[in-house]
PDB file of C-alpha atoms and ligand atoms in Angstrom:
ATOM      1  CA  MET A 112     -19.069  -6.724  12.592  1.00  0.00           C
ATOM      2  CA  THR A 113     -20.828  -4.922   9.783  1.00  0.00           C
ATOM      3  CA  LEU A 114     -18.637  -2.798   7.588  1.00  0.00           C
ATOM      4  CA  GLU A 115     -19.958   0.561   6.537  1.00  0.00           C
ATOM      5  CA  MET A 116     -18.383   0.607   3.143  1.00  0.00           C
ATOM      6  CA  ARG A 117     -19.288   0.098  -0.448  1.00  0.00           C
ATOM      7  CA  PRO A 118     -20.064  -3.418  -1.596  1.00  0.00           C
ATOM      8  CA  PHE A 119     -17.488  -5.687  -3.094  1.00  0.00           C
ATOM      9  CA  PRO A 120     -17.681  -6.016  -6.861  1.00  0.00           C
ATOM     10  CA  GLU A 121     -18.635  -9.639  -7.368  1.00  0.00           C
ATOM     11  CA  ASP A 122     -21.623  -9.797  -5.075  1.00  0.00           C
ATOM     12  CA  GLU A 123     -23.329  -6.827  -3.540  1.00  0.00           C
ATOM     13  CA  ASP A 124     -24.826  -8.963  -0.798  1.00  0.00           C
ATOM     14  CA  ASP A 125     -21.497 -10.432   0.102  1.00  0.00           C
ATOM     15  CA  GLY A 126     -20.658 -10.196   3.777  1.00  0.00           C
ATOM     16  CA  THR A 127     -17.499  -9.570   5.640  1.00  0.00           C
ATOM     17  CA  ALA A 128     -16.903 -13.262   6.321  1.00  0.00           C
ATOM     18  CA  ALA A 129     -16.953 -13.962   2.592  1.00  0.00           C
ATOM     19  CA  ALA A 130     -14.592 -11.035   1.982  1.00  0.00           C
ATOM     20  CA  ARG A 131     -12.237 -12.444   4.584  1.00  0.00           C
ATOM     21  CA  ARG A 132     -12.368 -15.873   2.928  1.00  0.00           C
ATOM     22  CA  ARG A 133     -11.723 -14.363  -0.465  1.00  0.00           C
ATOM     23  CA  PHE A 134      -8.829 -12.321   0.850  1.00  0.00           C
ATOM     24  CA  THR A 135      -7.362 -15.378   2.567  1.00  0.00           C
ATOM     25  CA  ASP A 136      -7.746 -17.567  -0.519  1.00  0.00           C
ATOM     26  CA  SER A 137      -6.820 -15.236  -3.340  1.00  0.00           C
ATOM     27  CA  GLY A 138      -4.609 -12.759  -1.485  1.00  0.00           C
ATOM     28  CA  TYR A 139      -6.381  -9.623  -2.667  1.00  0.00           C
ATOM     29  CA  LEU A 140      -9.602  -7.631  -2.530  1.00  0.00           C
ATOM     30  CA  VAL A 141     -10.729  -5.000  -5.016  1.00  0.00           C
ATOM     31  CA  LEU A 142     -12.526  -2.074  -3.397  1.00  0.00           C
ATOM     32  CA  PRO A 143     -13.903   0.097  -6.203  1.00  0.00           C
ATOM     33  CA  GLY A 144     -14.518   3.712  -5.229  1.00  0.00           C
ATOM     34  CA  LEU A 145     -13.583   3.173  -1.587  1.00  0.00           C
ATOM     35  CA  LEU A 146     -12.247   6.714  -1.228  1.00  0.00           C
ATOM     36  CA  PRO A 147     -14.620   9.688  -1.182  1.00  0.00           C
ATOM     37  CA  GLU A 148     -14.331  12.118  -4.072  1.00  0.00           C
ATOM     38  CA  ALA A 149     -13.524  15.006  -1.733  1.00  0.00           C
ATOM     39  CA  LEU A 150     -10.520  13.148  -0.308  1.00  0.00           C
ATOM     40  CA  VAL A 151      -9.292  12.178  -3.766  1.00  0.00           C
ATOM     41  CA  ARG A 152      -9.583  15.818  -4.890  1.00  0.00           C
ATOM     42  CA  ARG A 153      -7.247  16.826  -2.050  1.00  0.00           C
ATOM     43  CA  LEU A 154      -4.852  13.946  -2.559  1.00  0.00           C
ATOM     44  CA  GLU A 155      -4.037  14.512  -6.217  1.00  0.00           C
ATOM     45  CA  PRO A 156      -2.469  17.986  -5.807  1.00  0.00           C
ATOM     46  CA  GLU A 157      -0.485  16.641  -2.865  1.00  0.00           C
ATOM     47  CA  VAL A 158       0.911  13.904  -5.124  1.00  0.00           C
ATOM     48  CA  ASP A 159       1.765  16.557  -7.732  1.00  0.00           C
ATOM     49  CA  ARG A 160       3.589  18.590  -5.102  1.00  0.00           C
ATOM     50  CA  TRP A 161       5.352  15.485  -3.777  1.00  0.00           C
ATOM     51  CA  VAL A 162       6.670  14.647  -7.241  1.00  0.00           C
ATOM     52  CA  ASP A 163       7.132  18.092  -8.828  1.00  0.00           C
ATOM     53  CA  ASP A 164       8.835  19.763  -5.856  1.00  0.00           C
ATOM     54  CA  GLY A 165      11.394  16.977  -5.575  1.00  0.00           C
ATOM     55  CA  LEU A 166      10.056  15.763  -2.240  1.00  0.00           C
ATOM     56  CA  ARG A 167       9.764  12.216  -3.481  1.00  0.00           C
ATOM     57  CA  ALA A 168      13.359  12.355  -4.719  1.00  0.00           C
ATOM     58  CA  ARG A 169      14.490  13.704  -1.326  1.00  0.00           C
ATOM     59  CA  SER A 170      12.649  10.922   0.430  1.00  0.00           C
ATOM     60  CA  ILE A 171      14.367   8.304  -1.731  1.00  0.00           C
ATOM     61  CA  ALA A 172      17.767   9.931  -1.167  1.00  0.00           C
ATOM     62  CA  SER A 173      17.211   9.850   2.594  1.00  0.00           C
ATOM     63  CA  SER A 174      16.374   6.165   2.378  1.00  0.00           C
ATOM     64  CA  LEU A 175      19.382   5.282   0.246  1.00  0.00           C
ATOM     65  CA  ASP A 176      21.964   7.469   1.972  1.00  0.00           C
ATOM     66  CA  PRO A 177      20.791   8.420   5.472  1.00  0.00           C
ATOM     67  CA  ASP A 178      24.251   9.497   6.618  1.00  0.00           C
ATOM     68  CA  THR A 179      24.330  12.272   4.023  1.00  0.00           C
ATOM     69  CA  HIS A 180      20.685  13.249   3.949  1.00  0.00           C
ATOM     70  CA  GLY A 181      19.211  12.451   7.368  1.00  0.00           C
ATOM     71  CA  ALA A 182      15.439  12.445   7.569  1.00  0.00           C
ATOM     72  CA  PRO A 183      13.654  14.031   4.597  1.00  0.00           C
ATOM     73  CA  PRO A 184      12.262  17.553   5.086  1.00  0.00           C
ATOM     74  CA  LEU A 185       8.719  16.304   4.649  1.00  0.00           C
ATOM     75  CA  LEU A 186       7.072  12.890   4.880  1.00  0.00           C
ATOM     76  CA  GLU A 187       4.140  11.652   2.829  1.00  0.00           C
ATOM     77  CA  LEU A 188       2.051  11.281   5.986  1.00  0.00           C
ATOM     78  CA  GLU A 189       2.669  14.949   6.857  1.00  0.00           C
ATOM     79  CA  LEU A 190       0.681  15.978   3.788  1.00  0.00           C
ATOM     80  CA  PRO A 191      -2.793  16.424   5.309  1.00  0.00           C
ATOM     81  CA  ALA A 192      -4.809  14.329   2.863  1.00  0.00           C
ATOM     82  CA  HIS A 193      -2.137  11.619   2.818  1.00  0.00           C
ATOM     83  CA  GLY A 194      -2.297  11.510   6.615  1.00  0.00           C
ATOM     84  CA  GLU A 195      -6.058  11.067   6.404  1.00  0.00           C
ATOM     85  CA  LEU A 196      -5.656   8.353   3.807  1.00  0.00           C
ATOM     86  CA  LEU A 197      -3.214   6.453   6.003  1.00  0.00           C
ATOM     87  CA  ALA A 198      -5.818   6.231   8.788  1.00  0.00           C
ATOM     88  CA  PHE A 199      -8.954   6.297   6.613  1.00  0.00           C
ATOM     89  CA  PRO A 200     -11.517   4.737   8.990  1.00  0.00           C
ATOM     90  CA  PRO A 201     -13.333   2.426   6.512  1.00  0.00           C
ATOM     91  CA  LEU A 202      -9.984   0.995   5.423  1.00  0.00           C
ATOM     92  CA  LEU A 203      -8.672   0.461   8.951  1.00  0.00           C
ATOM     93  CA  THR A 204     -12.014  -1.002  10.040  1.00  0.00           C
ATOM     94  CA  LEU A 205     -11.762  -3.477   7.178  1.00  0.00           C
ATOM     95  CA  LEU A 206      -8.165  -4.310   8.149  1.00  0.00           C
ATOM     96  CA  ASP A 207      -9.250  -4.810  11.729  1.00  0.00           C
ATOM     97  CA  ASP A 208     -11.780  -7.340  10.544  1.00  0.00           C
ATOM     98  CA  LEU A 209      -9.573  -9.092   8.003  1.00  0.00           C
ATOM     99  CA  LEU A 210      -6.517  -9.351  10.228  1.00  0.00           C
ATOM    100  CA  GLY A 211      -8.383 -10.106  13.430  1.00  0.00           C
ATOM    101  CA  CYS A 212      -5.732  -8.580  15.650  1.00  0.00           C
ATOM    102  CA  PRO A 213      -4.039  -5.209  16.185  1.00  0.00           C
ATOM    103  CA  PHE A 214      -1.855  -3.940  13.368  1.00  0.00           C
ATOM    104  CA  VAL A 215       0.935  -1.423  12.942  1.00  0.00           C
ATOM    105  CA  PHE A 216       1.623   1.023  10.120  1.00  0.00           C
ATOM    106  CA  HIS A 217       4.734   0.096   8.160  1.00  0.00           C
ATOM    107  CA  HIS A 218       5.260   2.726   5.442  1.00  0.00           C
ATOM    108  CA  MET A 219       3.622   4.840   2.750  1.00  0.00           C
ATOM    109  CA  HIS A 220       4.701   5.779  -0.761  1.00  0.00           C
ATOM    110  CA  SER A 221       3.195   8.308  -3.115  1.00  0.00           C
ATOM    111  CA  ASP A 222       3.898   8.631  -6.821  1.00  0.00           C
ATOM    112  CA  ARG A 223       2.593   9.697 -10.212  1.00  0.00           C
ATOM    113  CA  HIS A 224       3.317   7.385 -13.123  1.00  0.00           C
ATOM    114  CA  GLY A 225       3.440   9.114 -16.494  1.00  0.00           C
ATOM    115  CA  PRO A 226       1.533   7.561 -19.420  1.00  0.00           C
ATOM    116  CA  GLY A 227       4.713   6.144 -20.942  1.00  0.00           C
ATOM    117  CA  SER A 228       6.370   5.019 -17.749  1.00  0.00           C
ATOM    118  CA  ALA A 229       7.990   1.634 -17.504  1.00  0.00           C
ATOM    119  CA  GLY A 230       6.373  -1.291 -15.803  1.00  0.00           C
ATOM    120  CA  LYS A 231       7.473  -3.030 -12.658  1.00  0.00           C
ATOM    121  CA  PRO A 232       8.351  -6.714 -12.906  1.00  0.00           C
ATOM    122  CA  TRP A 233       6.653  -9.454 -10.951  1.00  0.00           C
ATOM    123  CA  HIS A 234       7.536  -9.206  -7.274  1.00  0.00           C
ATOM    124  CA  HIS A 235       6.075  -9.286  -3.820  1.00  0.00           C
ATOM    125  CA  ASP A 236       6.606  -6.806  -0.987  1.00  0.00           C
ATOM    126  CA  TYR A 237       6.462  -8.920   2.162  1.00  0.00           C
ATOM    127  CA  GLU A 238       9.061  -7.842   4.719  1.00  0.00           C
ATOM    128  CA  PRO A 239      10.452 -10.367   7.176  1.00  0.00           C
ATOM    129  CA  ASN A 240       9.886 -10.126  10.898  1.00  0.00           C
ATOM    130  CA  ALA A 241      12.335 -10.952  13.659  1.00  0.00           C
ATOM    131  CA  GLY A 242      10.445 -14.097  14.638  1.00  0.00           C
ATOM    132  CA  ALA A 243      10.600 -15.352  11.030  1.00  0.00           C
ATOM    133  CA  ASP A 244       6.884 -15.961  11.519  1.00  0.00           C
ATOM    134  CA  ALA A 245       5.504 -16.066   7.990  1.00  0.00           C
ATOM    135  CA  SER A 246       1.993 -16.611   9.331  1.00  0.00           C
ATOM    136  CA  LEU A 247       1.889 -12.978  10.410  1.00  0.00           C
ATOM    137  CA  VAL A 248       0.243 -10.986   7.672  1.00  0.00           C
ATOM    138  CA  MET A 249       1.459  -7.781   6.098  1.00  0.00           C
ATOM    139  CA  VAL A 250      -0.866  -5.986   3.702  1.00  0.00           C
ATOM    140  CA  HIS A 251      -0.480  -3.226   1.153  1.00  0.00           C
ATOM    141  CA  ALA A 252      -3.373  -0.921   0.327  1.00  0.00           C
ATOM    142  CA  LEU A 253      -2.835   0.150  -3.283  1.00  0.00           C
ATOM    143  CA  HIS A 254      -4.772   3.348  -3.865  1.00  0.00           C
ATOM    144  CA  TYR A 255      -5.522   4.388  -7.456  1.00  0.00           C
ATOM    145  CA  LEU A 256      -6.686   7.955  -7.008  1.00  0.00           C
ATOM    146  CA  GLY A 257      -7.803   8.487 -10.594  1.00  0.00           C
ATOM    147  CA  GLY A 258      -8.833   4.864 -10.965  1.00  0.00           C
ATOM    148  CA  LEU A 259      -7.356   2.602 -13.605  1.00  0.00           C
ATOM    149  CA  THR A 260      -8.089   2.540 -17.313  1.00  0.00           C
ATOM    150  CA  THR A 261      -6.810   0.325 -20.107  1.00  0.00           C
ATOM    151  CA  GLU A 262      -4.630   3.254 -21.177  1.00  0.00           C
ATOM    152  CA  MET A 263      -2.659   3.213 -17.938  1.00  0.00           C
ATOM    153  CA  GLY A 264      -0.185   0.699 -16.639  1.00  0.00           C
ATOM    154  CA  ARG A 265      -2.342  -2.164 -15.413  1.00  0.00           C
ATOM    155  CA  LEU A 266      -2.098  -4.048 -12.156  1.00  0.00           C
ATOM    156  CA  VAL A 267      -1.643  -7.777 -12.560  1.00  0.00           C
ATOM    157  CA  VAL A 268      -1.723 -10.184  -9.643  1.00  0.00           C
ATOM    158  CA  LEU A 269      -1.226 -13.906  -9.277  1.00  0.00           C
ATOM    159  CA  PRO A 270      -4.056 -15.143  -7.040  1.00  0.00           C
ATOM    160  CA  GLY A 271      -2.950 -17.561  -4.332  1.00  0.00           C
ATOM    161  CA  SER A 272       0.755 -16.843  -4.759  1.00  0.00           C
ATOM    162  CA  HIS A 273       0.912 -15.274  -1.287  1.00  0.00           C
ATOM    163  CA  ARG A 274       0.972 -18.807   0.129  1.00  0.00           C
ATOM    164  CA  GLU A 275       4.258 -19.680  -1.579  1.00  0.00           C
ATOM    165  CA  ALA A 276       7.528 -19.499   0.322  1.00  0.00           C
ATOM    166  CA  ALA A 277       9.319 -17.432  -2.298  1.00  0.00           C
ATOM    167  CA  GLY A 278      11.676 -14.492  -2.329  1.00  0.00           C
ATOM    168  CA  LYS A 279      10.472 -11.082  -3.436  1.00  0.00           C
ATOM    169  CA  THR A 280      12.178 -11.371  -6.822  1.00  0.00           C
ATOM    170  CA  ALA A 281      11.577 -15.071  -7.500  1.00  0.00           C
ATOM    171  CA  ARG A 282       9.594 -14.198 -10.655  1.00  0.00           C
ATOM    172  CA  ALA A 283      11.527 -11.075 -11.651  1.00  0.00           C
ATOM    173  CA  HIS A 284      13.089 -12.928 -14.607  1.00  0.00           C
ATOM    174  CA  LEU A 285       9.601 -12.975 -16.161  1.00  0.00           C
ATOM    175  CA  GLY A 286       9.531  -9.195 -16.305  1.00  0.00           C
ATOM    176  CA  THR A 287       5.903  -8.132 -16.648  1.00  0.00           C
ATOM    177  CA  ALA A 288       4.964 -11.060 -18.913  1.00  0.00           C
ATOM    178  CA  GLU A 289       1.616 -12.808 -18.693  1.00  0.00           C
ATOM    179  CA  ILE A 290       1.516 -15.740 -16.260  1.00  0.00           C
ATOM    180  CA  PRO A 291      -1.098 -18.516 -16.367  1.00  0.00           C
ATOM    181  CA  GLY A 292      -3.718 -17.902 -13.718  1.00  0.00           C
ATOM    182  CA  GLU A 293      -3.020 -14.184 -13.383  1.00  0.00           C
ATOM    183  CA  ALA A 294      -5.759 -11.628 -12.820  1.00  0.00           C
ATOM    184  CA  VAL A 295      -5.624  -8.304 -14.667  1.00  0.00           C
ATOM    185  CA  ILE A 296      -7.027  -5.207 -12.984  1.00  0.00           C
ATOM    186  CA  ASP A 297      -7.260  -2.396 -15.505  1.00  0.00           C
ATOM    187  CA  ARG A 298     -10.676  -0.818 -15.027  1.00  0.00           C
ATOM    188  CA  LEU A 299     -11.369   0.892 -11.736  1.00  0.00           C
ATOM    189  CA  PRO A 300     -13.335   4.054 -10.980  1.00  0.00           C
ATOM    190  CA  PRO A 301     -11.580   6.995  -9.302  1.00  0.00           C
ATOM    191  CA  GLY A 302     -10.786   6.560  -5.632  1.00  0.00           C
ATOM    192  CA  SER A 303     -10.345   2.797  -5.837  1.00  0.00           C
ATOM    193  CA  THR A 304      -8.195   0.618  -3.625  1.00  0.00           C
ATOM    194  CA  VAL A 305      -6.820  -2.856  -4.127  1.00  0.00           C
ATOM    195  CA  LEU A 306      -5.900  -4.476  -0.855  1.00  0.00           C
ATOM    196  CA  ILE A 307      -3.265  -7.174  -1.249  1.00  0.00           C
ATOM    197  CA  ASN A 308      -1.516  -9.566   1.059  1.00  0.00           C
ATOM    198  CA  SER A 309       2.033  -8.183   0.708  1.00  0.00           C
ATOM    199  CA  ALA A 310       3.314 -11.679  -0.134  1.00  0.00           C
ATOM    200  CA  LEU A 311       1.120 -11.789  -3.262  1.00  0.00           C
ATOM    201  CA  PHE A 312       3.077 -11.634  -6.509  1.00  0.00           C
ATOM    202  CA  HIS A 313       2.053  -8.654  -8.598  1.00  0.00           C
ATOM    203  CA  ALA A 314       3.385  -6.443 -11.378  1.00  0.00           C
ATOM    204  CA  ARG A 315       2.694  -3.172 -13.152  1.00  0.00           C
ATOM    205  CA  ARG A 316       2.328  -3.989 -16.827  1.00  0.00           C
ATOM    206  CA  PRO A 317       2.884  -1.039 -19.155  1.00  0.00           C
ATOM    207  CA  THR A 318       0.646  -0.279 -22.092  1.00  0.00           C
ATOM    208  CA  PRO A 319       3.100   0.851 -24.757  1.00  0.00           C
ATOM    209  CA  GLY A 320       2.161   3.460 -27.294  1.00  0.00           C
ATOM    210  CA  ARG A 321      -1.106   4.389 -25.638  1.00  0.00           C
ATOM    211  CA  PRO A 322      -1.393   8.033 -24.692  1.00  0.00           C
ATOM    212  CA  GLY A 323      -3.261   8.477 -21.472  1.00  0.00           C
ATOM    213  CA  ARG A 324      -3.579  10.236 -18.201  1.00  0.00           C
ATOM    214  CA  PRO A 325      -0.995   9.892 -15.445  1.00  0.00           C
ATOM    215  CA  ARG A 326      -1.602   7.186 -12.893  1.00  0.00           C
ATOM    216  CA  TYR A 327      -1.845   8.641  -9.386  1.00  0.00           C
ATOM    217  CA  PHE A 328      -0.763   5.968  -6.982  1.00  0.00           C
ATOM    218  CA  VAL A 329      -0.371   5.872  -3.213  1.00  0.00           C
ATOM    219  CA  ASP A 330       0.369   2.734  -1.288  1.00  0.00           C
ATOM    220  CA  ALA A 331       0.367   2.204   2.445  1.00  0.00           C
ATOM    221  CA  SER A 332       1.254  -0.962   4.308  1.00  0.00           C
ATOM    222  CA  TYR A 333       0.275  -2.390   7.670  1.00  0.00           C
ATOM    223  CA  CYS A 334       1.420  -5.448   9.634  1.00  0.00           C
ATOM    224  CA  GLN A 335      -0.209  -7.726  12.157  1.00  0.00           C
ATOM    225  CA  THR A 336       1.391  -7.304  15.543  1.00  0.00           C
ATOM    226  CA  GLY A 337       3.034 -10.282  17.246  1.00  0.00           C
ATOM    227  CA  ALA A 338       6.615  -9.989  16.072  1.00  0.00           C
ATOM    228  CA  ARG A 339       9.046  -7.163  15.404  1.00  0.00           C
ATOM    229  CA  TRP A 340       9.072  -6.149  11.760  1.00  0.00           C
ATOM    230  CA  ARG A 341      11.986  -4.904   9.721  1.00  0.00           C
ATOM    231  CA  PRO A 342      11.592  -1.217   8.873  1.00  0.00           C
ATOM    232  CA  VAL A 343      12.316  -0.121   5.309  1.00  0.00           C
ATOM    233  CA  LYS A 344      13.092   3.502   6.141  1.00  0.00           C
ATOM    234  CA  PRO A 345      16.175   4.459   8.142  1.00  0.00           C
ATOM    235  CA  TYR A 346      14.144   7.333   9.605  1.00  0.00           C
ATOM    236  CA  TRP A 347      11.282   5.048  10.676  1.00  0.00           C
ATOM    237  CA  ARG A 348      11.278   6.321  14.267  1.00  0.00           C
ATOM    238  CA  HIS A 349      10.843   9.897  13.043  1.00  0.00           C
ATOM    239  CA  MET A 350       8.023   8.702  10.771  1.00  0.00           C
ATOM    240  CA  LEU A 351       6.117   7.028  13.600  1.00  0.00           C
ATOM    241  CA  ALA A 352       6.747   9.974  15.940  1.00  0.00           C
ATOM    242  CA  ARG A 353       5.325  12.445  13.411  1.00  0.00           C
ATOM    243  CA  ALA A 354       2.259  10.233  12.905  1.00  0.00           C
ATOM    244  CA  ARG A 355       1.683  10.200  16.676  1.00  0.00           C
ATOM    245  CA  GLU A 356       2.207  13.964  16.928  1.00  0.00           C
ATOM    246  CA  LEU A 357      -0.316  14.523  14.152  1.00  0.00           C
ATOM    247  CA  ASP A 358      -2.685  12.135  15.926  1.00  0.00           C
ATOM    248  CA  LEU A 359      -3.435  10.271  12.725  1.00  0.00           C
ATOM    249  CA  GLY A 360      -6.164   7.809  13.537  1.00  0.00           C
ATOM    250  CA  GLY A 361      -7.351   9.843  16.505  1.00  0.00           C
ATOM    251  CA  GLY A 362      -6.130   7.281  19.038  1.00  0.00           C
ATOM    252  CA  ARG A 363      -8.610   4.680  17.817  1.00  0.00           C
ATOM    253  CA  TRP A 364      -5.836   2.257  16.837  1.00  0.00           C
ATOM    254  CA  PRO A 365      -3.405   2.152  19.777  1.00  0.00           C
ATOM    255  CA  GLU A 366      -0.767  -0.011  18.092  1.00  0.00           C
ATOM    256  CA  LEU A 367      -0.794   1.820  14.760  1.00  0.00           C
ATOM    257  CA  PHE A 368       2.354   3.858  15.380  1.00  0.00           C
ATOM    258  CA  ALA A 369       4.028   1.949  18.214  1.00  0.00           C
ATOM    259  CA  GLU A 370       7.817   1.585  17.904  1.00  0.00           C
ATOM    260  CA  ARG A 371       7.963  -1.686  19.792  1.00  0.00           C
ATOM    261  CA  HIS A 372       6.777  -3.598  16.738  1.00  0.00           C
ATOM    262  CA  PHE A 373       9.997  -2.925  14.818  1.00  0.00           C
ATOM    263  CA  THR A 374      13.579  -4.089  14.805  1.00  0.00           C
ATOM    264  CA  GLU A 375      16.423  -1.678  14.211  1.00  0.00           C
ATOM    265  CA  TYR A 376      16.903  -0.542  10.630  1.00  0.00           C
ATOM    266  CA  ALA A 377      19.493  -2.422   8.604  1.00  0.00           C
ATOM    267  CA  ALA A 378      20.295  -1.532   5.019  1.00  0.00           C
ATOM    268  CA  THR A 379      19.733  -4.348   2.556  1.00  0.00           C
ATOM    269  CA  ALA A 380      22.305  -5.188  -0.082  1.00  0.00           C
TER     270      ALA A 380
HETATM  271 FE1  FE2 B 459       4.697  -3.875  -5.186  1.00  0.00          FE
END
């Protein structure tokens, strides 16, 4: 299959097979400027609304205390540009090729990190599935709407670490410290995406004392089908139902919002 998308950074003639190899080996792919400017222009005010109107806080409260809060009044994917981003055809076409089998949407988060905001320690985000089948891949698309500059918190990843059998917080004691072999991603044009295997260790490393622009960040995750995955939102059924009602993806990806790929929600300690 030929992907109609912008070339990968290292080699403009690189093909999809090479991208797949690189993703398999290193656990990540950098996709500079994947998102069209017009989509980014619509996304940023939605992120502002999500943060400034307390919708993000409501969403977190609903996740932490569903008995009190129920489902949040609005979901990220109900914001029109966020819904488009979730099912952005070039991204899902790439996923289709990289994963080689149908995949299901897992969750989306949207946030704005202020210039002085704290980092996030080394971690990975892979969720277990009911079959305990670690060969099934989960990916996170990390979207940097305004790009990344050296004045913002930088993304650091540990290439190859997705092949370790390690807990999410196995490197948390290192904070955001430099690790031998890490790759630093701190210069990306607006509308860039970094696609990671969710089991890849990564961190957000702050840049103290550097004034800068806020970092607009949306992430969305997707899982290979073949086992039932653990949902991270207590209102996951509502989330999938709203995505189906809004016809995100236009029916092109039949498994994208199918409930049968999930276990029941269980709060984690
Ligand atoms: Fe993460």
